[in-house]
Every structure is written in structure tokens, then in C-alpha cells.
PDB file of C-alpha atoms in Angstrom:
ATOM      1  CA  MET Q1023       9.212  13.571  38.876  1.00 72.00           C
ATOM      2  CA  ARG Q1024       9.334  11.449  42.168  1.00 82.00           C
ATOM      3  CA  ARG Q1025      12.717  10.571  43.535  1.00 91.00           C
ATOM      4  CA  PRO Q1026      13.556   7.066  44.823  1.00 95.00           C
ATOM      5  CA  ARG Q1027      13.908   6.208  48.528  1.00 94.00           C
ATOM      6  CA  GLY Q1028      16.893   7.858  50.069  1.00 94.00           C
ATOM      7  CA  TYR Q1029      17.822   9.777  46.928  1.00 96.00           C
ATOM      8  CA  VAL Q1030      18.544  13.559  47.972  1.00 96.00           C
ATOM      9  CA  GLY Q1031      20.913  14.400  45.002  1.00 96.00           C
ATOM     10  CA  THR Q1032      23.000  17.190  46.713  1.00 97.00           C
ATOM     11  CA  ARG Q1033      25.243  18.468  43.941  1.00 97.00           C
ATOM     12  CA  HIS Q1034      24.623  15.266  41.739  1.00 98.00           C
ATOM     13  CA  GLU Q1035      26.448  15.560  38.647  1.00 98.00           C
ATOM     14  CA  THR Q1036      26.903  13.048  35.871  1.00 97.00           C
ATOM     15  CA  ILE Q1037      29.749  12.687  33.164  1.00 96.00           C
ATOM     16  CA  GLY Q1038      29.192  14.247  29.700  1.00 96.00           C
ATOM     17  CA  SER Q1039      29.679  11.013  27.862  1.00 94.00           C
ATOM     18  CA  ASP Q1040      26.658   9.562  29.616  1.00 94.00           C
ATOM     19  CA  ILE Q1041      24.396  12.744  28.425  1.00 95.00           C
ATOM     20  CA  LEU Q1042      25.892  12.467  24.959  1.00 94.00           C
ATOM     21  CA  ALA Q1043      24.774   8.957  24.461  1.00 93.00           C
ATOM     22  CA  VAL Q1044      21.520  10.163  23.467  1.00 91.00           C
ATOM     23  CA  LEU Q1045      23.234  11.444  20.082  1.00 90.00           C
ATOM     24  CA  GLY Q1046      23.834   7.809  19.099  1.00 88.00           C
ATOM     25  CA  VAL Q1047      20.125   7.220  19.434  1.00 90.00           C
ATOM     26  CA  VAL Q1048      18.437  10.174  17.634  1.00 90.00           C
ATOM     27  CA  SER Q1049      19.665  11.026  14.079  1.00 86.00           C
ATOM     28  CA  LEU Q1050      17.976  14.415  14.054  1.00 91.00           C
ATOM     29  CA  PRO Q1051      18.485  15.752  17.700  1.00 92.00           C
ATOM     30  CA  LYS Q1052      17.220  19.310  16.920  1.00 92.00           C
ATOM     31  CA  GLN Q1053      13.893  17.917  15.562  1.00 91.00           C
ATOM     32  CA  THR Q1054      13.481  14.947  17.975  1.00 90.00           C
ATOM     33  CA  LEU Q1055      14.595  16.679  21.173  1.00 91.00           C
ATOM     34  CA  GLY Q1056      13.977  20.424  20.334  1.00 91.00           C
ATOM     35  CA  PRO Q1057      16.149  23.382  19.796  1.00 94.00           C
ATOM     36  CA  ALA Q1058      16.820  24.286  23.338  1.00 93.00           C
ATOM     37  CA  LEU Q1059      17.846  20.695  24.401  1.00 93.00           C
ATOM     38  CA  ASN Q1060      19.739  20.407  21.177  1.00 93.00           C
ATOM     39  CA  ASP Q1061      21.563  23.675  21.676  1.00 94.00           C
ATOM     40  CA  ARG Q1062      22.623  22.558  25.317  1.00 94.00           C
ATOM     41  CA  LEU Q1063      23.710  19.305  23.980  1.00 94.00           C
ATOM     42  CA  GLN Q1064      26.058  20.941  21.466  1.00 93.00           C
ATOM     43  CA  LYS Q1065      28.021  22.808  24.424  1.00 95.00           C
ATOM     44  CA  LEU Q1066      28.897  19.696  26.297  1.00 96.00           C
ATOM     45  CA  SER Q1067      32.205  17.806  26.636  1.00 96.00           C
ATOM     46  CA  PRO Q1068      32.187  14.118  27.035  1.00 95.00           C
ATOM     47  CA  ASN Q1069      34.818  14.557  29.901  1.00 95.00           C
ATOM     48  CA  GLY Q1070      32.908  17.283  31.672  1.00 97.00           C
ATOM     49  CA  TRP Q1071      30.704  16.960  34.716  1.00 98.00           C
ATOM     50  CA  TYR Q1072      27.047  18.402  34.428  1.00 98.00           C
ATOM     51  CA  GLY Q1073      24.064  18.693  36.770  1.00 97.00           C
ATOM     52  CA  ILE Q1074      21.873  15.537  36.751  1.00 97.00           C
ATOM     53  CA  ASP Q1075      18.854  17.706  35.777  1.00 95.00           C
ATOM     54  CA  LEU Q1076      20.094  17.925  32.159  1.00 95.00           C
ATOM     55  CA  MET Q1077      20.214  14.155  32.089  1.00 96.00           C
ATOM     56  CA  LEU Q1078      16.749  13.662  33.455  1.00 95.00           C
ATOM     57  CA  GLU Q1079      15.298  16.344  31.283  1.00 94.00           C
ATOM     58  CA  LEU Q1080      16.849  14.500  28.246  1.00 93.00           C
ATOM     59  CA  MET Q1081      15.582  11.230  29.316  1.00 94.00           C
ATOM     60  CA  GLU Q1082      12.115  12.495  29.740  1.00 93.00           C
ATOM     61  CA  ALA Q1083      12.153  14.072  26.213  1.00 92.00           C
ATOM     62  CA  LEU Q1084      13.498  10.942  24.750  1.00 93.00           C
ATOM     63  CA  ASP Q1085      10.782   8.891  26.405  1.00 94.00           C
ATOM     64  CA  ALA Q1086       8.056  11.127  25.337  1.00 94.00           C
ATOM     65  CA  ARG Q1087       9.229  11.517  21.554  1.00 92.00           C
ATOM     66  CA  VAL Q1088      10.893   8.072  21.082  1.00 91.00           C
ATOM     67  CA  GLY Q1089       9.792   5.791  23.725  1.00 94.00           C
ATOM     68  CA  ALA Q1090      11.336   3.031  26.092  1.00 94.00           C
ATOM     69  CA  ASN Q1091      13.153   1.350  23.194  1.00 94.00           C
ATOM     70  CA  GLY Q1092      15.001   4.657  22.460  1.00 93.00           C
ATOM     71  CA  LEU Q1093      15.990   4.812  26.106  1.00 95.00           C
ATOM     72  CA  ARG Q1094      17.180   1.245  26.198  1.00 96.00           C
ATOM     73  CA  GLN Q1095      19.199   1.908  23.311  1.00 95.00           C
ATOM     74  CA  MET Q1096      20.629   4.992  24.741  1.00 94.00           C
ATOM     75  CA  GLY Q1097      21.634   2.793  27.812  1.00 96.00           C
ATOM     76  CA  ARG Q1098      23.682   0.442  25.509  1.00 96.00           C
ATOM     77  CA  ARG Q1099      25.256   3.453  23.974  1.00 93.00           C
ATOM     78  CA  LEU Q1100      26.014   5.143  27.321  1.00 94.00           C
ATOM     79  CA  PHE Q1101      27.532   1.687  28.656  1.00 96.00           C
ATOM     80  CA  ALA Q1102      29.764   1.458  25.511  1.00 94.00           C
ATOM     81  CA  ALA Q1103      30.993   4.934  25.791  1.00 91.00           C
ATOM     82  CA  SER Q1104      31.515   5.234  29.735  1.00 91.00           C
ATOM     83  CA  HIS Q1105      32.076   1.728  31.116  1.00 95.00           C
ATOM     84  CA  GLU Q1106      32.460  -1.237  28.563  1.00 96.00           C
ATOM     85  CA  ALA Q1107      36.441  -0.741  28.634  1.00 96.00           C
ATOM     86  CA  HIS Q1108      36.570  -0.893  32.281  1.00 95.00           C
ATOM     87  CA  VAL Q1109      33.973  -3.888  32.662  1.00 97.00           C
ATOM     88  CA  ARG Q1110      35.751  -5.867  29.928  1.00 97.00           C
ATOM     89  CA  ALA Q1111      39.133  -5.485  31.905  1.00 96.00           C
ATOM     90  CA  VAL Q1112      37.880  -6.380  35.184  1.00 96.00           C
ATOM     91  CA  ALA Q1113      34.585  -8.512  34.990  1.00 97.00           C
ATOM     92  CA  LYS Q1114      34.585 -12.255  34.377  1.00 97.00           C
ATOM     93  CA  SER Q1115      30.981 -13.065  35.104  1.00 98.00           C
ATOM     94  CA  ALA Q1116      27.511 -11.655  35.615  1.00 98.00           C
ATOM     95  CA  ARG Q1117      28.065 -11.863  39.305  1.00 98.00           C
ATOM     96  CA  ASP Q1118      31.281  -9.700  38.900  1.00 98.00           C
ATOM     97  CA  ILE Q1119      28.923  -7.282  37.067  1.00 97.00           C
ATOM     98  CA  PHE Q1120      26.116  -7.158  39.400  1.00 98.00           C
ATOM     99  CA  THR Q1121      28.404  -6.724  42.488  1.00 97.00           C
ATOM    100  CA  SER Q1122      30.163  -3.950  41.211  1.00 96.00           C
ATOM    101  CA  PHE Q1123      27.321  -2.175  39.538  1.00 96.00           C
ATOM    102  CA  ASP Q1124      26.981   0.469  42.340  1.00 97.00           C
ATOM    103  CA  ASP Q1125      30.729   1.326  41.752  1.00 96.00           C
ATOM    104  CA  LEU Q1126      30.211   1.504  38.015  1.00 95.00           C
ATOM    105  CA  TYR Q1127      27.273   4.021  38.610  1.00 97.00           C
ATOM    106  CA  LYS Q1128      29.404   6.103  40.776  1.00 97.00           C
ATOM    107  CA  ARG Q1129      32.460   6.233  38.259  1.00 95.00           C
ATOM    108  CA  ALA Q1130      29.926   8.404  36.104  1.00 96.00           C
ATOM    109  CA  ASN Q1131      27.927   9.930  38.785  1.00 97.00           C
ATOM    110  CA  ARG Q1132      29.085  12.094  41.897  1.00 98.00           C
ATOM    111  CA  GLY Q1133      27.500  13.945  44.493  1.00 98.00           C
ATOM    112  CA  GLN Q1134      26.016  12.939  47.886  1.00 98.00           C
ATOM    113  CA  GLU Q1135      23.002  10.804  48.541  1.00 97.00           C
ATOM    114  CA  ILE Q1136      22.806  10.042  44.825  1.00 98.00           C
ATOM    115  CA  GLY Q1137      21.373   6.689  45.099  1.00 97.00           C
ATOM    116  CA  GLY Q1138      22.874   3.391  44.007  1.00 98.00           C
ATOM    117  CA  TRP Q1139      22.465  -0.247  43.260  1.00 98.00           C
ATOM    118  CA  LYS Q1140      22.057  -3.404  45.557  1.00 98.00           C
ATOM    119  CA  VAL Q1141      22.180  -6.867  44.689  1.00 98.00           C
ATOM    120  CA  LEU Q1142      19.049  -8.408  46.452  1.00 98.00           C
ATOM    121  CA  ALA Q1143      19.316 -12.013  45.426  1.00 98.00           C
ATOM    122  CA  PHE Q1144      21.710 -14.011  43.287  1.00 98.00           C
ATOM    123  CA  SER Q1145      21.161 -17.715  42.375  1.00 97.00           C
ATOM    124  CA  PRO Q1146      21.959 -19.884  39.308  1.00 96.00           C
ATOM    125  CA  GLY Q1147      20.723 -18.109  36.162  1.00 97.00           C
ATOM    126  CA  LYS Q1148      18.568 -15.377  38.292  1.00 98.00           C
ATOM    127  CA  ALA Q1149      19.351 -12.309  39.968  1.00 98.00           C
ATOM    128  CA  ARG Q1150      17.482  -9.511  41.658  1.00 98.00           C
ATOM    129  CA  LEU Q1151      18.912  -5.759  41.681  1.00 98.00           C
ATOM    130  CA  GLU Q1152      17.401  -2.765  43.383  1.00 98.00           C
ATOM    131  CA  LYS Q1153      18.083   0.801  41.996  1.00 98.00           C
ATOM    132  CA  THR Q1154      17.662   3.976  44.029  1.00 97.00           C
ATOM    133  CA  THR Q1155      19.043   6.117  41.188  1.00 97.00           C
ATOM    134  CA  PRO Q1156      16.788   8.807  39.512  1.00 96.00           C
ATOM    135  CA  HIS Q1157      17.684   7.627  36.026  1.00 96.00           C
ATOM    136  CA  HIS Q1158      14.682   6.173  33.737  1.00 95.00           C
ATOM    137  CA  CYS Q1159      14.267   2.548  34.153  1.00 94.00           C
ATOM    138  CA  ALA Q1160      14.259   1.551  30.369  1.00 95.00           C
ATOM    139  CA  LEU Q1161      17.902   3.379  30.079  1.00 96.00           C
ATOM    140  CA  GLU Q1162      18.994   1.058  33.042  1.00 97.00           C
ATOM    141  CA  GLU Q1163      17.563  -2.086  31.277  1.00 96.00           C
ATOM    142  CA  GLY Q1164      19.773  -1.053  28.337  1.00 97.00           C
ATOM    143  CA  ILE Q1165      23.011  -0.550  30.581  1.00 97.00           C
ATOM    144  CA  ILE Q1166      22.591  -4.105  32.254  1.00 98.00           C
ATOM    145  CA  SER Q1167      22.028  -6.034  29.019  1.00 97.00           C
ATOM    146  CA  ALA Q1168      25.116  -4.339  27.542  1.00 97.00           C
ATOM    147  CA  ALA Q1169      27.147  -5.029  30.667  1.00 98.00           C
ATOM    148  CA  LEU Q1170      26.190  -8.705  30.571  1.00 98.00           C
ATOM    149  CA  ALA Q1171      26.955  -8.919  26.817  1.00 97.00           C
ATOM    150  CA  CYS Q1172      30.710  -8.156  27.879  1.00 97.00           C
ATOM    151  CA  VAL Q1173      30.759 -11.550  29.854  1.00 97.00           C
ATOM    152  CA  ASP Q1174      28.727 -13.435  27.032  1.00 97.00           C
ATOM    153  CA  VAL Q1175      25.545 -13.806  29.042  1.00 98.00           C
ATOM    154  CA  PRO Q1176      22.276 -13.179  27.205  1.00 97.00           C
ATOM    155  CA  ALA Q1177      19.512 -12.141  29.662  1.00 97.00           C
ATOM    156  CA  THR Q1178      16.214 -11.141  30.024  1.00 97.00           C
ATOM    157  CA  VAL Q1179      15.683  -7.905  32.342  1.00 97.00           C
ATOM    158  CA  THR Q1180      12.327  -7.208  33.756  1.00 96.00           C
ATOM    159  CA  GLN Q1181      10.942  -4.985  36.517  1.00 95.00           C
ATOM    160  CA  GLU Q1182       9.322  -6.329  39.551  1.00 97.00           C
ATOM    161  CA  THR Q1183       8.764  -2.784  41.121  1.00 96.00           C
ATOM    162  CA  CYS Q1184       9.157   0.569  39.365  1.00 94.00           C
ATOM    163  CA  LEU Q1185       9.191   4.061  41.054  1.00 93.00           C
ATOM    164  CA  ARG Q1186       7.306   5.393  38.033  1.00 90.00           C
ATOM    165  CA  HIS Q1187       4.274   3.243  39.178  1.00 93.00           C
ATOM    166  CA  GLY Q1188       4.403   4.163  42.900  1.00 93.00           C
ATOM    167  CA  ALA Q1189       7.151   2.123  44.323  1.00 95.00           C
ATOM    168  CA  ASP Q1190      10.044   3.631  46.359  1.00 95.00           C
ATOM    169  CA  SER Q1191      12.800   2.093  44.259  1.00 96.00           C
ATOM    170  CA  CYS Q1192      13.005  -0.019  41.123  1.00 97.00           C
ATOM    171  CA  VAL Q1193      13.747  -3.736  41.440  1.00 98.00           C
ATOM    172  CA  PHE Q1194      14.989  -5.501  38.410  1.00 98.00           C
ATOM    173  CA  ALA Q1195      14.845  -9.292  37.773  1.00 98.00           C
ATOM    174  CA  VAL Q1196      17.492 -10.610  35.452  1.00 98.00           C
ATOM    175  CA  THR Q1197      17.260 -14.386  34.113  1.00 98.00           C
ATOM    176  CA  SER Q1198      19.385 -16.161  31.894  1.00 98.00           C
ATOM    177  CA  VAL Q1199      19.745 -19.835  30.523  1.00 97.00           C
ATOM    178  CA  VAL Q1200      23.536 -19.411  31.268  1.00 96.00           C
ATOM    179  CA  ASN Q1201      24.451 -21.209  34.508  1.00 93.00           C
ATOM    180  CA  ASP Q1202      28.233 -21.818  34.099  1.00 96.00           C
ATOM    181  CA  HIS Q1203      31.187 -19.630  34.736  1.00 96.00           C
ATOM    182  CA  ARG Q1204      29.851 -16.801  32.916  1.00 97.00           C
ATOM    183  CA  TRP Q1205      27.100 -16.515  35.342  1.00 98.00           C
ATOM    184  CA  GLY Q1206      28.670 -17.107  38.728  1.00 95.00           C
ATOM    185  CA  GLY Q1207      32.355 -16.791  38.083  1.00 88.00           C
TER     186      GLY Q1207
END
């Protein structure tokens, strides 16, 4: 798999709860993901730290067997398990969420040169975010939509560019009909 611009991933680890979010998506993990991945999942602790390769392998397996909608659902589950309580306590608007998205990523991922998030543009009802993490784009769409739900902002998340289609990073366009304090703070 190609890596995004600037991503080296030295000692990149992710929190176990992020990996285990897949269990909220598949009802029969042994059959859906295969016995080997299922066995590895059964040994994880939600609070443990694990090499990113397991997460990447899991996302690829889920994509191949369930598709992008399964990954979006995993993103929503991951957000609920790892980030929702924190976001609800500190974020009051979409702006708050977008400007803290890189910090949010680094709360559940550690290592050197692990990529991140950057706000490219923010205007009434529109935002553009760049992602240089190795995570599957559909998973990230689920995380973005779940984060915005915390501040009562319905939104459409689409991709302008994608690492999986030859770009050196992913750029997400977020649009919403909400243009009050919930959007801009």
C-alpha cells in the first residue's frame, strides 16, 4: 500500500480500542475477517498500544469483505470508543473539531512522522481537510461525520483527492447547511 506524503511511520502505534472498533461492525469476525485476524483481535486490550500494521491489515480486510460502508461504520464506532467523550467535553462547533482533528488523531496514534490532519480552508458551511495518515479514507469519513454529530452539525463528506487513486494525500470536502454557532463557534 502506498504511504501518504511525509509519512514514515517510525514506531507508529495505535490504541487497541481503535482496532477493536471492527467488532462493532462485523457480527461474525472469524468468518468475515478470517481465523488469523480474528485470533489476533481476541488478544488485544482496548488500552494497549499496537503496531499500525495490524490496523491497516484489518481495514484492508474489512474493505475487501464488507466494503466502504463497513469502514465508515467502523470509523463511527472507533470515534465513539476513543474520542466522543473528549470531543463532547471540549468542542462546541465544527471549527473546534476541525482545528483539533490532528490532536485527536495523535491521542490514539503515536510514533514519529505518523502523518496528520491540516485544515486547508474554512468558510460558512464549507471546509477542506487534508489527511496524511495511512488510515483508509472511508474510515476517516465515518470519524468526521461522528465528530460533527457531537456538535449537532449534519454534513456531507466527500473526497477531492485520494491516496488510493494516485494523490500524495487525501483531501476531504465537508459541506453543511448549518451556518450558525454550531459551524463557526
